[in-house]
mmCIF file of C-alpha atoms in Angstrom:
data_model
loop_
_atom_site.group_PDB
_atom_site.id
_atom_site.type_symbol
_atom_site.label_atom_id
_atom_site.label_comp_id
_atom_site.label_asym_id
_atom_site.label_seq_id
_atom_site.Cartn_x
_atom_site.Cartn_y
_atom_site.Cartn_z
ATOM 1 C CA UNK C 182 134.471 89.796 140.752
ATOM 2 C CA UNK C 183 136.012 92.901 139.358
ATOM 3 C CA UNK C 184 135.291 94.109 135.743
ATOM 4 C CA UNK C 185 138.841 93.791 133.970
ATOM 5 C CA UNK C 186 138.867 95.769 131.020
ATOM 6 C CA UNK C 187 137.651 99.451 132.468
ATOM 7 C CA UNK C 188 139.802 102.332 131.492
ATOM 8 C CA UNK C 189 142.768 102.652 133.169
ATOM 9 C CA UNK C 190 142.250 105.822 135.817
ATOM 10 C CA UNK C 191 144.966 108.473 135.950
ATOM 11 C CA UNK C 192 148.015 107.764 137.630
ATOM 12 C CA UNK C 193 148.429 110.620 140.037
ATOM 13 C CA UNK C 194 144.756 111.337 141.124
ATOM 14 C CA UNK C 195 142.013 109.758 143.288
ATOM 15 C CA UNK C 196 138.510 110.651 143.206
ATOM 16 C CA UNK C 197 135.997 110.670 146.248
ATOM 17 C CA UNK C 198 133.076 109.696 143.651
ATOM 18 C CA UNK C 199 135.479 106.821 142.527
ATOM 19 C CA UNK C 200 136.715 105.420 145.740
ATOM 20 C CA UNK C 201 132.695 105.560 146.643
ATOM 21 C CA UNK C 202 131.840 103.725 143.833
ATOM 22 C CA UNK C 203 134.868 100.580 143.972
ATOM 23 C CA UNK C 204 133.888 100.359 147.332
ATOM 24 C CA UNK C 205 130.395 99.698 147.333
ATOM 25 C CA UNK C 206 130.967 97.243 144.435
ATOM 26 C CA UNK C 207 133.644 95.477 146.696
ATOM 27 C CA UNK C 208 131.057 95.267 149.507
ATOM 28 C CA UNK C 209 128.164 93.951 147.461
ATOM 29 C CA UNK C 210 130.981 91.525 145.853
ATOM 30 C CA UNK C 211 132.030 90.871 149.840
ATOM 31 C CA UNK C 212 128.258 90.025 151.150
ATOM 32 C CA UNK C 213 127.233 87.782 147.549
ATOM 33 C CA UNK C 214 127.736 84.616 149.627
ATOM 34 C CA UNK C 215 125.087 85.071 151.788
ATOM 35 C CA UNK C 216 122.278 85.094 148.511
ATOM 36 C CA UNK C 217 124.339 82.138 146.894
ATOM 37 C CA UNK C 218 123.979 80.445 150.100
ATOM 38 C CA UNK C 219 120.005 81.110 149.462
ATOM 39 C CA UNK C 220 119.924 79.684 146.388
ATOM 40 C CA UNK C 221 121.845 76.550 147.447
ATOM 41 C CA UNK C 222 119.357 74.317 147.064
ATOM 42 C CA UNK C 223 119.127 75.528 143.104
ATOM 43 C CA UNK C 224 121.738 73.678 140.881
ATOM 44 C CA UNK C 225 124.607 75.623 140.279
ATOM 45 C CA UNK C 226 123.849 75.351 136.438
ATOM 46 C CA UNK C 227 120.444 76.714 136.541
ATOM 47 C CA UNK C 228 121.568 79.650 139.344
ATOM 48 C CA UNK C 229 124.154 80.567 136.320
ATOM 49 C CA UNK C 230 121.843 80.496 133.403
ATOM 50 C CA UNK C 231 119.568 82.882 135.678
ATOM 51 C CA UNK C 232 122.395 85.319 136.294
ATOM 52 C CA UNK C 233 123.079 85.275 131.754
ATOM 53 C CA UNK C 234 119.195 85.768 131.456
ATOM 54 C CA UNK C 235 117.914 88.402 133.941
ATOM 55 C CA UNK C 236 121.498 90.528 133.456
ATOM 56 C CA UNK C 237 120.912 91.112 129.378
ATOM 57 C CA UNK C 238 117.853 93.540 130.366
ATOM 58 C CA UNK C 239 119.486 95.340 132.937
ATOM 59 C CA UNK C 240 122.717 96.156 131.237
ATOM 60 C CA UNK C 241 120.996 96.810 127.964
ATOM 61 C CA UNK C 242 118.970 99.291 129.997
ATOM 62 C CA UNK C 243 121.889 100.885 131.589
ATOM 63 C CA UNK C 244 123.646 101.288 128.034
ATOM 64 C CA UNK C 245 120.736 103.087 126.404
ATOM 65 C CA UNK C 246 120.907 105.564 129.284
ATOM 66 C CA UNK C 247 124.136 105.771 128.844
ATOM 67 C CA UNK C 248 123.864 106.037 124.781
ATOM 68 C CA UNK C 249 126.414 103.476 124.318
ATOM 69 C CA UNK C 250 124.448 101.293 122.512
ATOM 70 C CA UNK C 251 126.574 102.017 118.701
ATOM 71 C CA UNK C 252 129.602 100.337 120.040
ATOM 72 C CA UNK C 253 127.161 97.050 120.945
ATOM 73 C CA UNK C 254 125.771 97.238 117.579
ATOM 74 C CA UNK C 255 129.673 97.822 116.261
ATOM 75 C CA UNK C 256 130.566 94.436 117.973
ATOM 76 C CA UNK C 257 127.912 92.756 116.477
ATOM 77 C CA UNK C 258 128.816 93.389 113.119
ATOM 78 C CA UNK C 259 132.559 92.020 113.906
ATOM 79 C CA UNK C 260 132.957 88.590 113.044
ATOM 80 C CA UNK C 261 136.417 88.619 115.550
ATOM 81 C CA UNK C 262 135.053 90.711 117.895
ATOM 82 C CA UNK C 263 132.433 88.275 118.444
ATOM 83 C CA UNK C 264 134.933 84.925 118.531
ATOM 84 C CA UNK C 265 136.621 86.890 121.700
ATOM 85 C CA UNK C 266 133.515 87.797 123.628
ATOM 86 C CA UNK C 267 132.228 84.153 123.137
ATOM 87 C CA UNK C 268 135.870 83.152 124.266
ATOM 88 C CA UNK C 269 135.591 85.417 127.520
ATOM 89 C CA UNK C 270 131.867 84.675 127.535
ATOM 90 C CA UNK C 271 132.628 80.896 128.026
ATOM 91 C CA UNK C 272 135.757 81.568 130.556
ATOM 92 C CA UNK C 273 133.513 83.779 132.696
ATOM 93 C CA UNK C 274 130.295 81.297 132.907
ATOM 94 C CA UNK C 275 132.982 78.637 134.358
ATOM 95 C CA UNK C 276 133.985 81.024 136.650
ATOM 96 C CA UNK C 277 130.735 81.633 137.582
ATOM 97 C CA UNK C 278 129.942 78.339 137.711
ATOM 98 C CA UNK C 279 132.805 77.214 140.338
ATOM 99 C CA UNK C 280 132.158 80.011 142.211
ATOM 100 C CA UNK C 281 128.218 79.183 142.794
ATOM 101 C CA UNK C 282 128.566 75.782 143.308
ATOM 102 C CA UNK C 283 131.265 76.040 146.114
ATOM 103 C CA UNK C 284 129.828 78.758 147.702
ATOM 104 C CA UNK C 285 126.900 76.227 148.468
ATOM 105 C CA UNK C 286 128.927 73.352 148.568
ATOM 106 C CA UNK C 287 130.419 74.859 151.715
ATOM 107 C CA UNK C 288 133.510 75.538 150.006
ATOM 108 C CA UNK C 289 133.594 79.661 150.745
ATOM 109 C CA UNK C 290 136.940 79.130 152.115
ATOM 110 C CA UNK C 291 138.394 78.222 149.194
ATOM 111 C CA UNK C 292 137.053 80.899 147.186
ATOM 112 C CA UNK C 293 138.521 83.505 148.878
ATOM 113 C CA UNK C 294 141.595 81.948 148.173
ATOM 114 C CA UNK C 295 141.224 81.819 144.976
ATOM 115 C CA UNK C 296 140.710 85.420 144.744
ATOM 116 C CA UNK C 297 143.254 86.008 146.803
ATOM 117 C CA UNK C 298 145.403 84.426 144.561
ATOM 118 C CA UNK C 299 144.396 85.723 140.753
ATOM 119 C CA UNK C 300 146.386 89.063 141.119
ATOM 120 C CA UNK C 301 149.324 87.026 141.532
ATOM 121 C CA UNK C 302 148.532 84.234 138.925
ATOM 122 C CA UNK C 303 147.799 87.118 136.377
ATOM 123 C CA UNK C 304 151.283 88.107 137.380
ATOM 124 C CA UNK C 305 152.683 84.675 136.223
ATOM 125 C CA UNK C 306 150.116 84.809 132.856
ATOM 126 C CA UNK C 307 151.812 87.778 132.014
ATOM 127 C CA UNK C 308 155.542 86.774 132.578
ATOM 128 C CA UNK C 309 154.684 83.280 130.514
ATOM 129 C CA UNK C 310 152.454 84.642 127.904
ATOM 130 C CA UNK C 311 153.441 88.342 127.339
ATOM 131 C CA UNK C 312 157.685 87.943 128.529
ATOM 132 C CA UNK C 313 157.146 90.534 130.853
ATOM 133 C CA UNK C 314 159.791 89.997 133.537
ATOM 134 C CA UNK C 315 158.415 89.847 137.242
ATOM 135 C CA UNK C 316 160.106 92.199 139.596
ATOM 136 C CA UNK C 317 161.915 90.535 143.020
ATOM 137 C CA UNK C 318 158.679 91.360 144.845
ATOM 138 C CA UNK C 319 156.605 90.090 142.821
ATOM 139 C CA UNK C 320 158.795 86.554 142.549
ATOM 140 C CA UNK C 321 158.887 86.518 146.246
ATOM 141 C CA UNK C 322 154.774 86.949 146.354
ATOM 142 C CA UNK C 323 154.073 84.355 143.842
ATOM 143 C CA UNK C 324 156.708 81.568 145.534
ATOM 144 C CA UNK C 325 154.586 82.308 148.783
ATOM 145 C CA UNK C 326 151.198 81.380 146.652
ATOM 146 C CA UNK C 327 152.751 78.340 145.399
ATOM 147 C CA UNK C 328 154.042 76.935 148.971
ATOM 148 C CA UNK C 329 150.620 77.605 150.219
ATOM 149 C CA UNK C 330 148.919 75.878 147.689
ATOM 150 C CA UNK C 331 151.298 72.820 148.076
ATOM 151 C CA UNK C 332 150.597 73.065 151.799
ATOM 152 C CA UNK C 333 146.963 72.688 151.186
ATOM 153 C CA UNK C 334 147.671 69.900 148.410
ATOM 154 C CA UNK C 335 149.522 68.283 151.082
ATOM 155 C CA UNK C 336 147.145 68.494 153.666
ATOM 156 C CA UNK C 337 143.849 67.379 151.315
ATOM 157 C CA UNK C 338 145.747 64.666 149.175
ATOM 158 C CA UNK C 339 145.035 66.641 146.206
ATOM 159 C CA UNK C 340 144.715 70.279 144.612
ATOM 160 C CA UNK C 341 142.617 73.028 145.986
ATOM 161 C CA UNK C 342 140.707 72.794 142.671
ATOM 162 C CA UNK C 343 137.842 75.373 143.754
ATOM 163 C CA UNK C 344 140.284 77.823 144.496
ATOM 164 C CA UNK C 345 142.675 76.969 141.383
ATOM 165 C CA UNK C 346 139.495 76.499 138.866
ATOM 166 C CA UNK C 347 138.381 80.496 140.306
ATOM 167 C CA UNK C 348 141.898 81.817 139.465
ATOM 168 C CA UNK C 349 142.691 80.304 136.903
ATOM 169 C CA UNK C 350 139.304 81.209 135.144
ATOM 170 C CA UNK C 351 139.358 84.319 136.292
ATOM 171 C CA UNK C 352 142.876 85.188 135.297
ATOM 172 C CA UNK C 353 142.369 83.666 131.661
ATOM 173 C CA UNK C 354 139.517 85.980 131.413
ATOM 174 C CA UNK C 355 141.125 89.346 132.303
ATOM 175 C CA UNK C 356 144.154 88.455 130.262
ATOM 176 C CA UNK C 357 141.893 88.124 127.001
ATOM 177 C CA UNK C 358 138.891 90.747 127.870
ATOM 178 C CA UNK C 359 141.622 93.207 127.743
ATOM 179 C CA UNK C 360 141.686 92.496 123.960
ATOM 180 C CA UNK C 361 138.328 93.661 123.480
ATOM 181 C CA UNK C 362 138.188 97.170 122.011
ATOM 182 C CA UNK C 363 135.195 97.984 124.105
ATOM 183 C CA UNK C 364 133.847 99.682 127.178
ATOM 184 C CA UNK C 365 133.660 97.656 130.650
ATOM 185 C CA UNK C 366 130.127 97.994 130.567
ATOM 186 C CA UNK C 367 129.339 96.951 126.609
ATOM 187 C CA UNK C 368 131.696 94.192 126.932
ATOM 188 C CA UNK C 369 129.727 92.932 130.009
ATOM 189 C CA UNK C 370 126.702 92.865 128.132
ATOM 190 C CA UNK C 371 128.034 91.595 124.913
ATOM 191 C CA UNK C 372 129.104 88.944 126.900
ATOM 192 C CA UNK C 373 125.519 87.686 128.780
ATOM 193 C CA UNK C 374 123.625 88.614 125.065
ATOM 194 C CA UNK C 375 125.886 86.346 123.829
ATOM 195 C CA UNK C 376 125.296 83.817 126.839
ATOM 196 C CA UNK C 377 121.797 84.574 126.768
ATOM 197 C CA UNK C 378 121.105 82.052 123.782
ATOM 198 C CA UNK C 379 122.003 78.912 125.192
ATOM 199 C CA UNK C 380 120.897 79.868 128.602
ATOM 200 C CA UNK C 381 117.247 80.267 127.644
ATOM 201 C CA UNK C 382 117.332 77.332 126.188
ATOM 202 C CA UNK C 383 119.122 75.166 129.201
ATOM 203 C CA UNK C 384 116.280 77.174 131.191
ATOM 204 C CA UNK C 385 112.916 76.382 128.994
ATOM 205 C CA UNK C 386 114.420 72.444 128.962
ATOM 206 C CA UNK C 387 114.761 72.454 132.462
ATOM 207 C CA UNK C 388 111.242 73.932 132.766
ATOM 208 C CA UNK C 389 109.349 71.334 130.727
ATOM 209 C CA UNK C 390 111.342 68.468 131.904
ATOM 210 C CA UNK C 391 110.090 69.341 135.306
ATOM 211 C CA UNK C 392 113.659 69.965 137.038
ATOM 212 C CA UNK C 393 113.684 73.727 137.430
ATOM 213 C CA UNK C 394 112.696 76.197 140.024
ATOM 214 C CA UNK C 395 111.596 79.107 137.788
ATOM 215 C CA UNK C 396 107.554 79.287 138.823
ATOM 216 C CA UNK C 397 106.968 75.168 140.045
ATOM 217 C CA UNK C 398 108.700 75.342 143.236
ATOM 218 C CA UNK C 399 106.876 78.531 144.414
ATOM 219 C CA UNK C 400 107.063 82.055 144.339
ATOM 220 C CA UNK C 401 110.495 82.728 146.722
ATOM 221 C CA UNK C 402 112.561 80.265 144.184
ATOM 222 C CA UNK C 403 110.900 83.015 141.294
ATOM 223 C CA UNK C 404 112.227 86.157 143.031
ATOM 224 C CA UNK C 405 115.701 84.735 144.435
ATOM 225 C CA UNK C 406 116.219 83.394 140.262
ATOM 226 C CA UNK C 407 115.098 86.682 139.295
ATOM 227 C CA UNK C 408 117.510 88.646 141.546
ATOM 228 C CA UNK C 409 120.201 87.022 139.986
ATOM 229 C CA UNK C 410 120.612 89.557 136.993
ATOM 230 C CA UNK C 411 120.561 92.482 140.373
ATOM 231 C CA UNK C 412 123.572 90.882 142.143
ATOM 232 C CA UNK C 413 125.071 89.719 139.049
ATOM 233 C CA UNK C 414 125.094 93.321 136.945
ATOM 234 C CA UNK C 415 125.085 95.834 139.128
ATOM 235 C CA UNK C 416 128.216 95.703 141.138
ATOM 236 C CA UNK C 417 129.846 94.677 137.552
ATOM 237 C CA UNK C 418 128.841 98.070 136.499
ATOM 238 C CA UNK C 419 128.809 100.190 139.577
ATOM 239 C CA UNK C 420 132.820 98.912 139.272
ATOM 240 C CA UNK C 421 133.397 99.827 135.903
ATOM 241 C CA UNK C 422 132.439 103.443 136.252
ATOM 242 C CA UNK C 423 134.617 103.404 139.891
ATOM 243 C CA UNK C 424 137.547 102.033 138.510
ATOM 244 C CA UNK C 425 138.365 104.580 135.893
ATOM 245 C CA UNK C 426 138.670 107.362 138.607
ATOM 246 C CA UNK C 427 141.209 105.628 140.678
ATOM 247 C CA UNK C 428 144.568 105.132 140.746
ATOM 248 C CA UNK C 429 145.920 101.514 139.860
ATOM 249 C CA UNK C 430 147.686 101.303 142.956
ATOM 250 C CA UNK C 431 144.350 101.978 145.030
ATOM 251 C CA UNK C 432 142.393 99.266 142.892
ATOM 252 C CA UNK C 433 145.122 96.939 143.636
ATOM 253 C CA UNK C 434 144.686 97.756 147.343
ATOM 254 C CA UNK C 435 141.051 97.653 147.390
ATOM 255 C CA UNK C 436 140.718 94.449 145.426
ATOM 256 C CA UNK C 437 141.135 92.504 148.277
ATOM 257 C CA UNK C 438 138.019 93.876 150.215
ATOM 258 C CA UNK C 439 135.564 91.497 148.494
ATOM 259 C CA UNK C 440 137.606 87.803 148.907
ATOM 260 C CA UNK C 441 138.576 88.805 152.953
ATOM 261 C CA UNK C 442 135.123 89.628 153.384
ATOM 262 C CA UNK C 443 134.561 85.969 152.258
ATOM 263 C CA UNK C 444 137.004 84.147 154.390
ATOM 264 C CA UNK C 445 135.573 85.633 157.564
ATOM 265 C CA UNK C 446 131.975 85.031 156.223
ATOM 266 C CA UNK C 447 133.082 81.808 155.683
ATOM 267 C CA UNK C 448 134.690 81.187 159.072
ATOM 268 C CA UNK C 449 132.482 82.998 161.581
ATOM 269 C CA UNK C 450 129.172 82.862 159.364
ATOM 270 C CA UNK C 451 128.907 79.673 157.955
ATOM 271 C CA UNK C 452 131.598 77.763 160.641
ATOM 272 C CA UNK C 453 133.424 76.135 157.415
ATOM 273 C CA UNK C 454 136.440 74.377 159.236
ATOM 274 C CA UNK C 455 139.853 76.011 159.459
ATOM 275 C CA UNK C 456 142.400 73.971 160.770
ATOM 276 C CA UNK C 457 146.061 74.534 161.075
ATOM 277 C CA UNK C 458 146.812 73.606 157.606
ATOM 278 C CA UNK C 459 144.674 76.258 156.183
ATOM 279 C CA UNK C 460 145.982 78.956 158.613
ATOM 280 C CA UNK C 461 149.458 78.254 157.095
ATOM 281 C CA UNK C 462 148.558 78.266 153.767
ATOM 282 C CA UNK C 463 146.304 81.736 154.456
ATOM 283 C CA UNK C 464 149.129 82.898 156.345
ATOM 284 C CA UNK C 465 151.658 82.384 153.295
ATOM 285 C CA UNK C 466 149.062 83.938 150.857
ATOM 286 C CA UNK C 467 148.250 87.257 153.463
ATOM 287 C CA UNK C 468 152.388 87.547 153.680
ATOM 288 C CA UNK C 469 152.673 87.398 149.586
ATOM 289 C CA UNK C 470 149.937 90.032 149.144
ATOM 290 C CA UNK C 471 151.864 92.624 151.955
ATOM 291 C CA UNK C 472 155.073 91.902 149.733
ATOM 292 C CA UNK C 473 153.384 92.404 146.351
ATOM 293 C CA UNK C 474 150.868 95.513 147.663
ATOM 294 C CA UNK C 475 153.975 97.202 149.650
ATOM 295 C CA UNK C 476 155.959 96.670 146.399
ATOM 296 C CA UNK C 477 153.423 98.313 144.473
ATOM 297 C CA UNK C 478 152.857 101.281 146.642
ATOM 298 C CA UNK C 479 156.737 101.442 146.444
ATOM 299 C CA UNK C 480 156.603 102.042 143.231
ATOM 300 C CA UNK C 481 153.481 104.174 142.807
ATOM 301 C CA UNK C 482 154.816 106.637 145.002
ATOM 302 C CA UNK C 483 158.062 106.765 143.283
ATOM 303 C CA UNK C 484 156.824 107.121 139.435
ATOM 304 C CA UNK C 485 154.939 110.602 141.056
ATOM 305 C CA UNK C 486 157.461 111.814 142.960
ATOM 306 C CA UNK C 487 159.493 111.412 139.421
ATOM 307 C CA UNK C 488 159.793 115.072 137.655
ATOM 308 C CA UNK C 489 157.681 115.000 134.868
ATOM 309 C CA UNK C 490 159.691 113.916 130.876
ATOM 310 C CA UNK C 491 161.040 117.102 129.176
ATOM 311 C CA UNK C 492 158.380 117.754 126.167
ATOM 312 C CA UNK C 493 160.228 116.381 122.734
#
C-alpha cells in the first residue's frame, strides 16, 4: 500500500503530473489481487521473500538514476538508522505477509477492510502514542470502525484478524517510517537490502530442500516469482514521487481507490461471500470514512480560505 514517509506536498496546490502519478499507483495497488491470486498456489512465505529479492535491483536502479544513492550509503553508516529500518523492515514483511496469504486464502474481503480501516487506526496510534487529541469527527469515525469490527467479531465468533493483522501492521509501520530521516524511495530500498539477507537465504534453503518454485516447477512459476520485485516496487515508487505534489487532503481522498477496488474484486471477481453481517459492518466503515473525509475537506478548505500570518 501507500509509501508513508514521502514529503509532505504543499498545502494549497495540486498538480496534474501528481494526481497522474497517485492514481496510477492506486490502480496498480487496486488490480494486485488478481497476480496474488496467480501465485496462490506459492506459499505466502516464499511469494514474500521473492518480492525482498527481485525489488533490491530495481530500486537500487531507480536511485542511481535518480543520484540518490549518498543518502543510502549515509544510512548505512548509522548504527540507529539501521535499528529503525530493520524495525519497519520487519513490520512491513508481516504486512506483506498477511496480505499475500489472504489474498489467496480467499480472504480479499477482509483486506480491504483492513485498509479501509488503517487511516483511522493511525488516528487512534497517534492520540495514544503522540497525545494528540482527536477532533469530534474523527471520534465519531473511529467508534463506527470499532462497532463494525465487533459486528464482524460477533458474527465469526472471533476477530477479523486478516483485516486487524493488515492495519495494525500497516499503521505501526507508518507511525515509525516517519522517523526515518530519508527519502520515500531510499527508505524503500533500505528496507528490502536490509530484507534481502535473510530472504536469499529462506530462498536457496527452500531450493535445495526441494520445496520451492524458483526454476523446478517450470518456467511460468520463474516469471510470476520474478515479477514480484515489478508489482512490489514500482507502484511504491511511482507513489512516492505522486504524493509530494498533492495536497494532503487529496491523498486522503484518493487513498481509498486501491482497498474499494479490492472489495468489489473480491465480491464480483472472485464471488467471496458477503452476507448481511458484512454489509453492516462495510456499511459502518463506508459511513466513518464520509465523516472523517468530509471532516477533512472541512478543514482543508478552511485553513486556505484563512488570510495568510502577518510576517514577524
Amino acid at each position: 500500500m501507500a509509501e508513508p514517509n514521502a514529503k509532505m506536498p504543499s498545502e494549497n496546490t495540486d498538480s496534474a503530473k501528481g494526481f497522474a502519478f497517485a492514481l496510477s499507483a492506486y490502480l496498480l495497488w487496486g488490480f494486485l489481487p488478481f497476480f496474488m491470486k496467480a501465485v496462490a498456489h506459492i506459499p505466502a512465505a516464499e511469494v514474500v521473500a521473492h518480492r525482498i529479492v527481485w525489488s533490491v535491483p530495481l530500486a537500487g536502479l531507480v536511485l542511481l538514476w535518480l543520484g540518490r544513492t549518498h543518502e543510502v550509503k549515509a544510512a548505512l553508516r548509522s548504527p540507529s538508522m539501521l535499528r529503525m529500518a530493520a524495525v519497519t523492515a520487519v513490520l512491513v514483511t508481516i504486512n506483506w505477509g498477511i496480505y499475500v496469504w489472504a489474498i489467496g486464502a480467499g480472504r480479499a474481503i477482509e483486506t480491504a477492510l483492513g485498509y479501509y480501516i488503517n487511516p483511522l487506526f493511525s488516528i487512534f496510534l497517534g492520540a495514544v502514542l503522540l497525545k494528540e487529541r482527536p477532533n469530534t469527527a474523527q471520534m465519531v469515525a473511529i467508534a463506527l470502525a470499532a462497532i463494525a469490527v465487533a459486528v464482524l467479531a460477533f458474527d465469526a465468533g472471533g476477530l477479523p484478524w486478516v483485516s486487524i493483522g493488515l492495519c495494525i501492521s500497516w499503521g505501526f509501520y507508518a507511525f515509525f517510517r516517519k522517523t526515518l530521516p530519508i527519502g520515500p524511495n531510499q527508505g524503500f530500498f533500505l528496507e528490502v537490502l536490509l530484507l534481502s539477507i535473510p530472504s536469499i537465504g529462506y530462498i536457496i534453503w527452500l531450493e535445495a530442500t526441494g520445496q520451492g518454485h524458483f526454476g523446478d516447477t517450470g518456467v511460468a512459476d520463474v516469471l510470476w516469482l520474478l515479477s514480484c520485485g515489478i508489482v512490489t516496487a514500482v507502484p511504491l515508487m511511482i507513489y512516492a514521487n505522486g504524493a509530494k505534489l498533492l495536497r494532503l487532503s487529496t491523498i486522503g481522498i484518493m487513498q481509498y481507490i486501491a482497498p474499494t477496488m479490492i472489495f468489489v474484486i473480491a465480491v464480483f471477481v472472485f464471488h467471496e461471500p458477503f452476507g448481511t453481517a458484512k454489509l453492516i459492518a462495510f456499511a459502518l466503515i463506508w459511513a466513518a470514512l464520509i465523516v472523517y473525509s468530509g471532516a477533512m475537506l472541512v478543514e482543508s478548505r478552511a485553513r486556505r480560505a484563512a488570510p495568510p500570518a502577518p510576517a514577524e
